[in-house]
CSV table of C-alpha atoms in Angstrom, one decimal:
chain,number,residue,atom,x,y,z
A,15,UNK,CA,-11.5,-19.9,-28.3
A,16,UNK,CA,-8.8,-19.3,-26.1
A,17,UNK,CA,-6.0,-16.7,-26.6
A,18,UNK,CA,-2.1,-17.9,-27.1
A,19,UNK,CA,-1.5,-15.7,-23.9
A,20,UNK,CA,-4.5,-17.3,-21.8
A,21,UNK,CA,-3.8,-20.1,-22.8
A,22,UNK,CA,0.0,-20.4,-21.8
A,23,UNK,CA,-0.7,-18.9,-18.6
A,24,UNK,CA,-3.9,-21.8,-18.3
A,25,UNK,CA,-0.9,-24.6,-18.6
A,26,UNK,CA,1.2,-23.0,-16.6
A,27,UNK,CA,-1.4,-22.8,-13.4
A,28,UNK,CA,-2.3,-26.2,-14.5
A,29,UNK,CA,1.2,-27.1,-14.0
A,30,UNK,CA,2.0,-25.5,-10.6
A,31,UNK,CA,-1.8,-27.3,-9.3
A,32,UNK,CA,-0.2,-30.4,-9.9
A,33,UNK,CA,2.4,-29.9,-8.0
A,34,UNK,CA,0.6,-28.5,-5.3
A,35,UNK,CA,-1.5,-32.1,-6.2
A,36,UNK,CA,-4.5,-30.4,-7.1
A,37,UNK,CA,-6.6,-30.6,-10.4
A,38,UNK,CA,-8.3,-27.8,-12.1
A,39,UNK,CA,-11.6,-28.1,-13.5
A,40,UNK,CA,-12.0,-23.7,-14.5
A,41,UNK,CA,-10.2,-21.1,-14.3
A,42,UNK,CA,-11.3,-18.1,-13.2
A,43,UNK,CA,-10.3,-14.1,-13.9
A,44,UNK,CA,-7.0,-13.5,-13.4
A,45,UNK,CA,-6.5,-10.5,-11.1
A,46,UNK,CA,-3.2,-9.1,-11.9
A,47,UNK,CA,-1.1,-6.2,-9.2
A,48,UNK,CA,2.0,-4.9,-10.0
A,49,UNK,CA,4.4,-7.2,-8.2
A,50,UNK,CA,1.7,-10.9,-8.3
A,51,UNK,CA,-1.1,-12.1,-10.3
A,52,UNK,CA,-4.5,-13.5,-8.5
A,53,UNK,CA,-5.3,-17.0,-9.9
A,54,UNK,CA,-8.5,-18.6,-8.8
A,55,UNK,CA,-9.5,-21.5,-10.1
A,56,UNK,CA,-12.5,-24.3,-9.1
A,57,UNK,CA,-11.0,-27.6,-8.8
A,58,UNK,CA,-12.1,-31.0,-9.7
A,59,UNK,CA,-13.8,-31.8,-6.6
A,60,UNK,CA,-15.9,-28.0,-6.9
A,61,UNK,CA,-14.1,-25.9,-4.3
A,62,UNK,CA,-12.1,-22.6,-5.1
A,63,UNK,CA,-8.6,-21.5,-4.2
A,64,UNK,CA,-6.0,-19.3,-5.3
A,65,UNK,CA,-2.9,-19.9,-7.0
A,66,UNK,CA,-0.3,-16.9,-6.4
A,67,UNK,CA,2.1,-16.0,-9.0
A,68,UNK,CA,4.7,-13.9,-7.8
A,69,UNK,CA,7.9,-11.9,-9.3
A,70,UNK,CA,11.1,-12.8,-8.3
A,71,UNK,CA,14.0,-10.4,-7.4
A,72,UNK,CA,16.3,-9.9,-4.5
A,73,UNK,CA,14.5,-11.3,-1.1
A,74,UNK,CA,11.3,-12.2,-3.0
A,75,UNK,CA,11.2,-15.5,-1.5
A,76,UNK,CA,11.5,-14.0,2.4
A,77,UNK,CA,8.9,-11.3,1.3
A,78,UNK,CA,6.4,-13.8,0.2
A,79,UNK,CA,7.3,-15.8,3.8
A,80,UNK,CA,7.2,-12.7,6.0
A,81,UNK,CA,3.7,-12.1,3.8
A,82,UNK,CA,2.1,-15.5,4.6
A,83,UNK,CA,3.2,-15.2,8.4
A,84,UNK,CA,1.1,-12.0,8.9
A,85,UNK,CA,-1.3,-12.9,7.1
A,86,UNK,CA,-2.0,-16.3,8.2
A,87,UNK,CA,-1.8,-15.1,11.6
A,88,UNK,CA,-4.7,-12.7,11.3
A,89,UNK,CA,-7.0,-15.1,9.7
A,90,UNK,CA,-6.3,-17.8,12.3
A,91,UNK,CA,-7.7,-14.8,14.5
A,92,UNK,CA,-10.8,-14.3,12.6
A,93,UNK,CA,-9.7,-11.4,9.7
A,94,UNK,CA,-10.1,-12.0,6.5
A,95,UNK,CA,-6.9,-12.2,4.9
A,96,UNK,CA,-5.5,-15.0,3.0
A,97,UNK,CA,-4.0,-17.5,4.7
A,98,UNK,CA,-1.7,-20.0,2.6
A,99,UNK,CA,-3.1,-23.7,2.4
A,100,UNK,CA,0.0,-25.5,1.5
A,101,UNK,CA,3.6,-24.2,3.4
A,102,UNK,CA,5.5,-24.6,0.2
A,103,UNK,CA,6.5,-21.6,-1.8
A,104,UNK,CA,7.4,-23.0,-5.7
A,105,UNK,CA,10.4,-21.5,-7.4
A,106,UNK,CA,9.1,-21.2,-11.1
A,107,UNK,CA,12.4,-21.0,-13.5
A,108,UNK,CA,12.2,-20.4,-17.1
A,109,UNK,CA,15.8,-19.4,-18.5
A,110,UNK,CA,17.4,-17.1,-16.1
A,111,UNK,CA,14.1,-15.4,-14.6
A,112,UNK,CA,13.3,-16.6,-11.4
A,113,UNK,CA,9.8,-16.6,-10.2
A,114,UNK,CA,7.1,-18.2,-7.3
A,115,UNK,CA,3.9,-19.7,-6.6
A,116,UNK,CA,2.1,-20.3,-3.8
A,117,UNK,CA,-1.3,-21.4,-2.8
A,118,UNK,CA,-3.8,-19.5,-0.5
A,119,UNK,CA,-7.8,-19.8,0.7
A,120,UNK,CA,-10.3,-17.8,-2.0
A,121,UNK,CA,-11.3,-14.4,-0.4
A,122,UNK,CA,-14.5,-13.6,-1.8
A,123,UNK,CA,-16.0,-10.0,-2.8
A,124,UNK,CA,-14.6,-7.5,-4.9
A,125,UNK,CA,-12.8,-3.8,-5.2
A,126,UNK,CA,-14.7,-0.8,-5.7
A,127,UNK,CA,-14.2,2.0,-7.7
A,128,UNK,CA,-12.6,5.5,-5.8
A,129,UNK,CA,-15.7,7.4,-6.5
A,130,UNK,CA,-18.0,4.8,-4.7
A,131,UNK,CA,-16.4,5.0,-1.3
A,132,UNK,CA,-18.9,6.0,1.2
A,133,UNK,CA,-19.1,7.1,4.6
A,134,UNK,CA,-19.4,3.6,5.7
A,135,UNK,CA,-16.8,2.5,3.7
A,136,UNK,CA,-14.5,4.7,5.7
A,137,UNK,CA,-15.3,4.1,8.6
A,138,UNK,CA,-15.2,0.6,8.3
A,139,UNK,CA,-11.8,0.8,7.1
A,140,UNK,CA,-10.5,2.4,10.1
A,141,UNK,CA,-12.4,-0.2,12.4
A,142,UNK,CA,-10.9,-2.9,10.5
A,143,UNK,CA,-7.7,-1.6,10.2
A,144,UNK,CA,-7.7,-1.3,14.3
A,145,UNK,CA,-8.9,-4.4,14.5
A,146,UNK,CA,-5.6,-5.8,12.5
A,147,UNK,CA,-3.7,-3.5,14.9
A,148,UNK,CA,-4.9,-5.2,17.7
A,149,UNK,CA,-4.5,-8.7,16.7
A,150,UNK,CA,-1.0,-7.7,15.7
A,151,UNK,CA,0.3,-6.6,18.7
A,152,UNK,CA,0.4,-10.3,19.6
A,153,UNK,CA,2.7,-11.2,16.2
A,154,UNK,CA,6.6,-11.6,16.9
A,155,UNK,CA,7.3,-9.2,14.4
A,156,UNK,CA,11.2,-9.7,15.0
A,157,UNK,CA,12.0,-10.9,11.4
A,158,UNK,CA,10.4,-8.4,9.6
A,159,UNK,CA,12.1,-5.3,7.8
A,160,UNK,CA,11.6,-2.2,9.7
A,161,UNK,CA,9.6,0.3,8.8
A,162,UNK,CA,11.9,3.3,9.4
A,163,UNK,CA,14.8,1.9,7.7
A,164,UNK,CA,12.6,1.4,4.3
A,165,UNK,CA,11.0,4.4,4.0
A,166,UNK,CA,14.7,6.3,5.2
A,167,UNK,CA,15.6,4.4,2.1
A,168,UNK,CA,13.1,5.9,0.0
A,169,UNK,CA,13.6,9.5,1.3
A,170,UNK,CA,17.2,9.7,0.4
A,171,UNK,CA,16.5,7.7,-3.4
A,172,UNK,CA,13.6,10.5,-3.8
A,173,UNK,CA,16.1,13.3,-2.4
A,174,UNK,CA,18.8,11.4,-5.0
A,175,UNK,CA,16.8,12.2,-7.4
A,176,UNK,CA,15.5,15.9,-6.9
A,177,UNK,CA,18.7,16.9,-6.7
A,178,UNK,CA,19.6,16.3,-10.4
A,179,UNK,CA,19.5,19.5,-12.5
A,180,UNK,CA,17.6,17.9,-15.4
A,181,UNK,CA,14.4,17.4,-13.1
A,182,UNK,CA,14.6,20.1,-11.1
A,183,UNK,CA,14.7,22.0,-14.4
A,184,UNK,CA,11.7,19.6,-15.8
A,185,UNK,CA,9.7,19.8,-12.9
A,186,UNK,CA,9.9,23.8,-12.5
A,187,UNK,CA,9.0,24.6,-16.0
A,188,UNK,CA,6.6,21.4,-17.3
A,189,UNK,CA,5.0,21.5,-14.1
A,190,UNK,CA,5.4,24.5,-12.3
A,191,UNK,CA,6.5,23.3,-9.3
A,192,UNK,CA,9.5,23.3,-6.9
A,193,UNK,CA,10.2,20.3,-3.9
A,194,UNK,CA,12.7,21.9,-1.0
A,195,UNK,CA,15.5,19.3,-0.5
A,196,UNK,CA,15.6,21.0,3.1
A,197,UNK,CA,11.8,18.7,3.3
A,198,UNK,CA,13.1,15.8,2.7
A,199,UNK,CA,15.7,16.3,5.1
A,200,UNK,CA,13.0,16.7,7.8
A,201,UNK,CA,11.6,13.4,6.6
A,202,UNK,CA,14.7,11.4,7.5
A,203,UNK,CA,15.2,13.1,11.4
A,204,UNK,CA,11.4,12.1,11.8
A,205,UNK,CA,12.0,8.7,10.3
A,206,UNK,CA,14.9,8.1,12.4
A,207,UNK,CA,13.6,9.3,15.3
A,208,UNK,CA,10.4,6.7,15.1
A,209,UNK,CA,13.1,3.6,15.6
A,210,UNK,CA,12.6,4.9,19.2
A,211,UNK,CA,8.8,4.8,19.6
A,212,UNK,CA,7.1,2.3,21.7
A,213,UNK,CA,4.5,-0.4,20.3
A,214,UNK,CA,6.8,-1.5,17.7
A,215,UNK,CA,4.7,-4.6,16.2
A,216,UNK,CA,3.8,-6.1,12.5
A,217,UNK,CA,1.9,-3.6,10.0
A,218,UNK,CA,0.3,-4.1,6.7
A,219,UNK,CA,1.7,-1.2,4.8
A,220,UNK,CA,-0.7,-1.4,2.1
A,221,UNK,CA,-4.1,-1.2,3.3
A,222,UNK,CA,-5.1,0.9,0.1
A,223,UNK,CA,-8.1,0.5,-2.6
A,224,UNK,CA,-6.3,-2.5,-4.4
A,225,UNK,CA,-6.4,-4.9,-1.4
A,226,UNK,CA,-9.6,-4.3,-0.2
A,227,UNK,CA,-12.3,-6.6,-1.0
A,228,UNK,CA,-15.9,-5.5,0.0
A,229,UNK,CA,-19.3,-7.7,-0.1
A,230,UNK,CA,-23.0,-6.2,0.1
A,231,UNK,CA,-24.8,-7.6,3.3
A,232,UNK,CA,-27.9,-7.6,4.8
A,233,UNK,CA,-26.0,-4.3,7.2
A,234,UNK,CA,-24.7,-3.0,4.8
A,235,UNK,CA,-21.1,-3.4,3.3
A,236,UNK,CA,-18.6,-5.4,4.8
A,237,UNK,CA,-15.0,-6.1,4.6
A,238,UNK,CA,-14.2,-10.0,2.7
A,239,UNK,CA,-10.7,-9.8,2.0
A,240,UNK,CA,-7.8,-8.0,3.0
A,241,UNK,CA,-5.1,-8.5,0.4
A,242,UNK,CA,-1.4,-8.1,-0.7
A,243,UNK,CA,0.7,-8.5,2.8
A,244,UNK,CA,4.0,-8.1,0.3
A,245,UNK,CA,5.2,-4.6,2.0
A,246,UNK,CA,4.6,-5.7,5.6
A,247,UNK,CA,7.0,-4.6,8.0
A,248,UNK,CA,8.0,-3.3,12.0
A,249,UNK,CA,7.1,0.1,13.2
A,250,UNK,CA,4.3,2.0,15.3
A,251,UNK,CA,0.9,1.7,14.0
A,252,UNK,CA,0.9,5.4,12.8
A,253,UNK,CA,2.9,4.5,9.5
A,254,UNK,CA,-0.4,2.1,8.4
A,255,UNK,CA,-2.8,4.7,9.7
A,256,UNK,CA,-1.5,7.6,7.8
A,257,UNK,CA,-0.8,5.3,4.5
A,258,UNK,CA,-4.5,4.3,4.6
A,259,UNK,CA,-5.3,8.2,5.5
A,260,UNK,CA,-2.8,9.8,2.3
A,261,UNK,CA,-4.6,6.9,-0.4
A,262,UNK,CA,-8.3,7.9,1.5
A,263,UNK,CA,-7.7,12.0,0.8
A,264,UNK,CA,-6.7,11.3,-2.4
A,265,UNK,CA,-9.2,9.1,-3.5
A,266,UNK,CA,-12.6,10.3,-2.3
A,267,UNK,CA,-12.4,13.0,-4.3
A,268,UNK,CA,-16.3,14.0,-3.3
A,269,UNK,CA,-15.4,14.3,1.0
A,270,UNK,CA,-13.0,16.6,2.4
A,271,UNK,CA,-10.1,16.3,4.1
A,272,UNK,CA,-11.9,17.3,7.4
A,273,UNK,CA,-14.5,14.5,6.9
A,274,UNK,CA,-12.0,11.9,5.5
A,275,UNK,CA,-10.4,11.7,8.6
A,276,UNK,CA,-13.7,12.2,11.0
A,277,UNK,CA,-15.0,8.6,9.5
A,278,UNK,CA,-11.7,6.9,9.3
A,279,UNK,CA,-9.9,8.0,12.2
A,280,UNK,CA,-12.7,9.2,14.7
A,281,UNK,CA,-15.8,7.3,13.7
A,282,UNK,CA,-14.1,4.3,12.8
A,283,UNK,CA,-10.0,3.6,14.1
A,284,UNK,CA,-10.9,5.2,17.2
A,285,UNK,CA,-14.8,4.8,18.3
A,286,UNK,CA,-15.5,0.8,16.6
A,287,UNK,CA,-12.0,-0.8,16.6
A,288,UNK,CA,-10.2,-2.6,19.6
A,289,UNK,CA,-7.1,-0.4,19.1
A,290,UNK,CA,-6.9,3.5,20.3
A,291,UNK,CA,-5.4,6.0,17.8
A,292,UNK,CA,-1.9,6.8,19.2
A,293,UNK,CA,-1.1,10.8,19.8
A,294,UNK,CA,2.7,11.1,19.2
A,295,UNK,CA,4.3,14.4,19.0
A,296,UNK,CA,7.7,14.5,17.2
A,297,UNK,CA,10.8,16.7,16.5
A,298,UNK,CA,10.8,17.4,12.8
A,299,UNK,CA,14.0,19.7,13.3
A,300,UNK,CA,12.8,22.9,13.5
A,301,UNK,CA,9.4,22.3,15.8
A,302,UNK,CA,7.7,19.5,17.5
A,303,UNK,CA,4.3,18.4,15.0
A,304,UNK,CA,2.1,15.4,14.8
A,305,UNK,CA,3.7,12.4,13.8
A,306,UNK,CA,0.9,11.4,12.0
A,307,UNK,CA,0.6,14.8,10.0
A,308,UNK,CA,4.6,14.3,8.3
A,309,UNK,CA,4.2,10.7,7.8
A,310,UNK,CA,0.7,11.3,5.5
A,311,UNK,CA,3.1,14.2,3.5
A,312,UNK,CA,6.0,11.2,3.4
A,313,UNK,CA,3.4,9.1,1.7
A,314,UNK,CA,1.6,11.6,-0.6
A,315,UNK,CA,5.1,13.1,-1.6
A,316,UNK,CA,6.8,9.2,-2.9
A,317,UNK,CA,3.5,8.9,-4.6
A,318,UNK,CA,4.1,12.0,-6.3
A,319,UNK,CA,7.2,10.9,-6.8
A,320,UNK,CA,6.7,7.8,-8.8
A,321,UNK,CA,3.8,9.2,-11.0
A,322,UNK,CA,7.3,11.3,-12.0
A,323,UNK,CA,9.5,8.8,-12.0
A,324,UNK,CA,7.2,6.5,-14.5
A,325,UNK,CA,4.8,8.8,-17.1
A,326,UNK,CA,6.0,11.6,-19.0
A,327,UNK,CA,5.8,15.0,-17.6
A,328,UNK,CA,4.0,16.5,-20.2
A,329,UNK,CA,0.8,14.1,-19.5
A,330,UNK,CA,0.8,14.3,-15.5
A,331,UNK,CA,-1.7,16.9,-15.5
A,332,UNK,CA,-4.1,15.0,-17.4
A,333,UNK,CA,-3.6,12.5,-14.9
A,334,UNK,CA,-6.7,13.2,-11.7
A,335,UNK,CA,-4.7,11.8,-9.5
A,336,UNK,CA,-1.5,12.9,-9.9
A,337,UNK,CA,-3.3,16.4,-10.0
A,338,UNK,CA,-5.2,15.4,-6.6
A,339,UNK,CA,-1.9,14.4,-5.2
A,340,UNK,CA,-0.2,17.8,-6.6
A,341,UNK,CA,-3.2,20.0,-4.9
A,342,UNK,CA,-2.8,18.3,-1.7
A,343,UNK,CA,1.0,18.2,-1.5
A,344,UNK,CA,0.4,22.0,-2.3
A,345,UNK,CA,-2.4,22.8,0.3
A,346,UNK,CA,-0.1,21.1,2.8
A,347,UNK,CA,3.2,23.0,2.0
A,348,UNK,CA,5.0,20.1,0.9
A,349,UNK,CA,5.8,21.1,-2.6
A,350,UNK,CA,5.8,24.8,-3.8
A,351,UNK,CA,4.6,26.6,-7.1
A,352,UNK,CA,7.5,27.9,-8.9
A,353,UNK,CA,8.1,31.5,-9.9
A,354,UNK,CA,9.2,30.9,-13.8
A,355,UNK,CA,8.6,34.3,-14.7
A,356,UNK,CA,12.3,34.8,-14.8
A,357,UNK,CA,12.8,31.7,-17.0
């Protein structure tokens, strides 16, 4: 027997396939992220798509457009991402919450766990993720946000918020730990100074574990689905590599550093894929580094920074990643044990 809750949400999907003028013979498991929810369902006539349900908000409806465009444009040039198979976009109302729906192909295959990543898995990320690259170079990526200018915004919020006493205090004697503002300010001269690169073109921004669907073949595993195009934006391919490369050294917890980024960027960005891995040194304001090298401790530090902005301190370092995160951010000078023997 159904649930309430399964129900309701059943009617609901059933509701927005009739107006999309479909009818739904099963519904199948919801897959639910943190801003959509995954509904396939098989429809009268046996085939599968997928209704998208997604959170409203400020711009929601031009990120779910800006989403489809990518993504439609690398499937019509043979990727497998989602591509939508009506052009509507449904605003869902019920009081004053304001929500969408919209209706994409069925991307087989599934996610795996962050322990089963293998060599192979790696490097076929980085072959497929140059492979996007090099389709989107051919994108006009003028309406999209840029890349810089969202993630400046999300230096000075996490700088905002290190600068209050109460968490400097928290985070120095719950966790042990001290983050130099003077960092962050290094993060914003980079940030800025990337509006100037060349190769500015579309970018996924989220080409993590979550939106990665895999299928067994006869060669091995392959990529099925590339998912969740809701954070795409303008800026030099380095800002997706390095994402992908911060969630990678997190995750496979069993390969070091040294070999994560021999199978994703050697063995598979630069040696399989039709895009070459971009060397871009950069003025951090003090020394010239690797772009690629502050961008990954941009990433790995606002991940750190949301595991602290969202669980209590007291149960982070029960938490494996947020302890994974913690080491790395340490091993790479980022953040800083405190000295609290003073305190």
């Amino acid at each position: 027997m159904q649930s309430k809750t399964k129900a309701g949400s059943d009617l609901l999907i059933a509701k927005v396939a009739e107006k999309f003028g479909l009818t739904v013979s099963k519904y199948l498991p919801v897959q639910k992220g943190y801003r959509n929810e995954s509904h396939p369902v098989r429809l009268a006539e046996g085939t599968i798509v997928n209704i998208m349900l997604f959170k409203g908000g400020s711009g929601a409806e031009r990120i779910i457009y800006n989403a489809n465009s990518v993504s439609g444009f690398l499937a019509d040039n043979g990727l497998p991402a989602r591509k939508s198979i009506d052009e509507r976009i449904l605003k869902l109302s019920s009081g004053r919450i304001q929500n969408y729906a919209a209706l994409y192909n069925f991307l087989p295959g599934d996610t795996i766990a962050w322990e089963a990543y293998s060599q192979k898995h790696i490097k076929l990320l980085g072959k497929t993720l140059g492979d996007m690259h090099h389709v989107l170079q051919y994108f006009d990526a003028t309406e999209l946000p840029a890349v810089a200018d969202v993630y400046i915004e999300i230096v000075q919020r996490m700088a905002k918020y290190f600068r209050q006493y109460g968490v400097t205090h928290a985070v120095t004697l719950k966790l042990g730990l001290q983050i130099d503002l003077d960092t962050l300010r290094k993060f914003e001269i980079v940030l800025q100074q990337t509006k100037n690169l060349q190769n500015q073109q579309a970018l996924h921004l989220d080409f993590v574990r979550s939106n990665i669907l895999f299928m067994d073949s006869s060669d091995g595993p392959i990529i099925s689905g590339i998912l969740d195009f809701e954070k795409t934006a303008r800026g030099n391919p380095l800002f997706d590599i390095a994402r992908t490369l911060a969630f990678l050294l997190v995750d496979c917890k069993f390969k070091s550093a040294d070999q994560v980024k021999k199978y994703f960027l050697n063995s598979g960005y630069q040696k399989r894929s039709k895009s070459r891995l971009p060397q871009i040194q950069i003025n951090n304001g003090t020394f010239r580094a690797p772009l690629i090298e502050t961008l990954i401790d941009i990433f790995l530090l606002y991940d750190f920074y949301k595991f602290l902005r969202h669980n209590p301190y007291e149960y982070l370092n029960k938490n494996e990643h947020f302890v994974r995160t913690r080491d790395i951010l340490l091993q790479r000078d980022v953040i800083f044990l405190a000295n609290i023997a003073d305190k």
